[in-house]
Amino acid sequence: MKRALVLFAHGARAQSWAAPFERLRDQSQARLPEVRVTLAFLELMEPRLPEAVEALVAEGAGDITVVPVFLGQGGHLLRDLPQLADGIRAAHPGLRLNIVGAIGEDPAVQAAMADYCTRAME
């Protein structure tokens, strides 16, 4: 079964906003050459999550992990993402879809952010 990783971000009107997420996608892809890594957005940018998953399934992915690249679990992750996931699961009943927690809630990510913040004081 082919595996895929979707980095799920909010989206913005300014195309330049996506640059750090594109770098994160590229770095993740380099570390996981056997896994297809892609970006998807909640709103304002393309592809949206359902379309990104549809493309991955068309490429043969049957095991997809979604990483919300949000700092915390706000309304979008508490309400919108579960609704999107339900729709994806209904459209692809054989798909293994794993949604993990917000990237900003991971202790290692928080430690890296704290390091950045303290370096700013130097």
mmCIF file of C-alpha atoms in Angstrom:
data_model
loop_
_atom_site.group_PDB
_atom_site.id
_atom_site.type_symbol
_atom_site.label_atom_id
_atom_site.label_comp_id
_atom_site.label_asym_id
_atom_site.label_seq_id
_atom_site.Cartn_x
_atom_site.Cartn_y
_atom_site.Cartn_z
ATOM 1 C CA MET A 1 0.000 0.000 0.000
ATOM 2 C CA LYS A 2 1.463 3.355 -1.037
ATOM 3 C CA ARG A 3 1.823 5.912 1.718
ATOM 4 C CA ALA A 4 1.449 9.675 1.541
ATOM 5 C CA LEU A 5 1.877 12.633 3.862
ATOM 6 C CA VAL A 6 -0.274 15.749 3.568
ATOM 7 C CA LEU A 7 0.828 18.951 5.284
ATOM 8 C CA PHE A 8 -2.452 20.750 5.948
ATOM 9 C CA ALA A 9 -2.234 24.533 6.327
ATOM 10 C CA HIS A 10 -4.790 27.317 6.592
ATOM 11 C CA GLY A 11 -4.059 29.228 3.385
ATOM 12 C CA ALA A 12 -3.810 32.964 2.696
ATOM 13 C CA ARG A 13 -4.464 35.463 -0.049
ATOM 14 C CA ALA A 14 -0.750 36.255 -0.510
ATOM 15 C CA GLN A 15 0.987 33.487 -2.449
ATOM 16 C CA SER A 16 4.249 34.280 -0.641
ATOM 17 C CA TRP A 17 2.643 33.085 2.620
ATOM 18 C CA ALA A 18 2.991 29.491 1.396
ATOM 19 C CA ALA A 19 6.799 29.645 0.999
ATOM 20 C CA PRO A 20 7.684 28.249 4.470
ATOM 21 C CA PHE A 21 5.164 25.433 3.988
ATOM 22 C CA GLU A 22 6.633 24.620 0.584
ATOM 23 C CA ARG A 23 10.095 24.415 2.173
ATOM 24 C CA LEU A 24 8.688 22.170 4.909
ATOM 25 C CA ARG A 25 7.119 19.954 2.227
ATOM 26 C CA ASP A 26 10.398 19.758 0.311
ATOM 27 C CA GLN A 27 12.433 18.978 3.451
ATOM 28 C CA SER A 28 9.931 16.313 4.504
ATOM 29 C CA GLN A 29 9.977 14.784 1.017
ATOM 30 C CA ALA A 30 13.784 14.616 1.108
ATOM 31 C CA ARG A 31 13.629 12.735 4.428
ATOM 32 C CA LEU A 32 10.878 10.393 3.238
ATOM 33 C CA PRO A 33 11.727 9.522 -0.379
ATOM 34 C CA GLU A 34 9.407 6.481 -0.334
ATOM 35 C CA VAL A 35 6.409 8.605 0.719
ATOM 36 C CA ARG A 36 4.602 11.157 -1.462
ATOM 37 C CA VAL A 37 4.521 14.473 0.434
ATOM 38 C CA THR A 38 2.145 17.239 -0.569
ATOM 39 C CA LEU A 39 0.513 20.421 0.726
ATOM 40 C CA ALA A 40 -3.192 21.071 1.133
ATOM 41 C CA PHE A 41 -5.082 24.092 2.377
ATOM 42 C CA LEU A 42 -8.270 24.790 4.276
ATOM 43 C CA GLU A 43 -9.148 27.922 2.326
ATOM 44 C CA LEU A 44 -7.884 30.690 0.055
ATOM 45 C CA MET A 45 -5.279 28.468 -1.674
ATOM 46 C CA GLU A 46 -5.258 25.307 -3.735
ATOM 47 C CA PRO A 47 -5.360 22.396 -3.496
ATOM 48 C CA ARG A 48 -7.922 22.020 -0.775
ATOM 49 C CA LEU A 49 -7.648 18.907 1.393
ATOM 50 C CA PRO A 50 -10.307 16.788 -0.382
ATOM 51 C CA GLU A 51 -8.774 17.505 -3.801
ATOM 52 C CA ALA A 52 -5.237 16.779 -2.550
ATOM 53 C CA VAL A 53 -6.359 13.441 -1.117
ATOM 54 C CA GLU A 54 -8.277 12.640 -4.316
ATOM 55 C CA ALA A 55 -5.085 13.183 -6.337
ATOM 56 C CA LEU A 56 -3.068 10.979 -3.973
ATOM 57 C CA VAL A 57 -5.649 8.184 -4.153
ATOM 58 C CA ALA A 58 -5.564 8.457 -7.960
ATOM 59 C CA GLU A 59 -1.777 7.966 -7.730
ATOM 60 C CA GLY A 60 -2.364 4.785 -5.722
ATOM 61 C CA ALA A 61 -2.025 6.014 -2.139
ATOM 62 C CA GLY A 62 -4.020 3.932 0.312
ATOM 63 C CA ASP A 63 -2.479 5.138 3.583
ATOM 64 C CA ILE A 64 -2.471 8.916 4.083
ATOM 65 C CA THR A 65 -1.358 10.850 7.152
ATOM 66 C CA VAL A 66 -2.477 14.455 7.536
ATOM 67 C CA VAL A 67 -0.313 16.774 9.642
ATOM 68 C CA PRO A 68 -2.042 20.057 10.495
ATOM 69 C CA VAL A 69 0.666 22.714 10.318
ATOM 70 C CA PHE A 70 -1.219 24.902 12.775
ATOM 71 C CA LEU A 71 0.150 26.107 16.103
ATOM 72 C CA GLY A 72 -2.821 24.866 18.095
ATOM 73 C CA GLN A 73 -6.219 23.181 18.083
ATOM 74 C CA GLY A 74 -8.588 26.038 17.247
ATOM 75 C CA GLY A 75 -11.963 25.933 15.558
ATOM 76 C CA HIS A 76 -10.564 24.908 12.197
ATOM 77 C CA LEU A 77 -8.997 21.764 13.655
ATOM 78 C CA LEU A 78 -11.786 21.048 16.120
ATOM 79 C CA ARG A 79 -14.676 21.475 13.650
ATOM 80 C CA ASP A 80 -13.590 21.952 10.040
ATOM 81 C CA LEU A 81 -10.922 19.248 9.786
ATOM 82 C CA PRO A 82 -13.101 16.466 11.277
ATOM 83 C CA GLN A 83 -15.869 17.364 8.813
ATOM 84 C CA LEU A 84 -13.422 17.272 5.913
ATOM 85 C CA ALA A 85 -12.028 13.942 7.132
ATOM 86 C CA ASP A 86 -15.536 12.466 7.392
ATOM 87 C CA GLY A 87 -16.242 13.488 3.792
ATOM 88 C CA ILE A 88 -12.940 12.028 2.597
ATOM 89 C CA ARG A 89 -13.583 8.738 4.405
ATOM 90 C CA ALA A 90 -17.076 8.545 2.927
ATOM 91 C CA ALA A 91 -15.700 9.138 -0.581
ATOM 92 C CA HIS A 92 -12.878 6.607 -0.109
ATOM 93 C CA PRO A 93 -14.051 3.842 2.241
ATOM 94 C CA GLY A 94 -10.916 1.713 1.765
ATOM 95 C CA LEU A 95 -8.542 4.572 2.493
ATOM 96 C CA ARG A 96 -6.542 4.563 5.705
ATOM 97 C CA LEU A 97 -6.653 8.246 6.771
ATOM 98 C CA ASN A 98 -4.690 9.240 9.862
ATOM 99 C CA ILE A 99 -5.089 12.773 11.233
ATOM 100 C CA VAL A 100 -2.475 13.757 13.810
ATOM 101 C CA GLY A 101 -2.417 16.702 16.222
ATOM 102 C CA ALA A 102 -1.423 20.256 15.401
ATOM 103 C CA ILE A 103 2.293 20.566 14.731
ATOM 104 C CA GLY A 104 2.587 23.426 17.226
ATOM 105 C CA GLU A 105 1.441 21.214 20.088
ATOM 106 C CA ASP A 106 4.321 18.760 19.681
ATOM 107 C CA PRO A 107 6.849 19.153 22.543
ATOM 108 C CA ALA A 108 9.846 19.030 20.183
ATOM 109 C CA VAL A 109 8.336 21.733 17.967
ATOM 110 C CA GLN A 110 7.585 23.872 21.026
ATOM 111 C CA ALA A 111 11.172 23.430 22.209
ATOM 112 C CA ALA A 112 12.465 24.545 18.791
ATOM 113 C CA MET A 113 10.192 27.612 18.934
ATOM 114 C CA ALA A 114 11.376 28.433 22.467
ATOM 115 C CA ASP A 115 14.972 28.166 21.238
ATOM 116 C CA TYR A 116 14.163 30.625 18.467
ATOM 117 C CA CYS A 117 12.484 33.025 20.894
ATOM 118 C CA THR A 118 15.389 32.965 23.337
ATOM 119 C CA ARG A 119 17.926 33.445 20.524
ATOM 120 C CA ALA A 120 16.017 36.580 19.547
ATOM 121 C CA MET A 121 17.113 38.085 22.880
ATOM 122 C CA GLU A 122 20.822 37.615 22.147
#
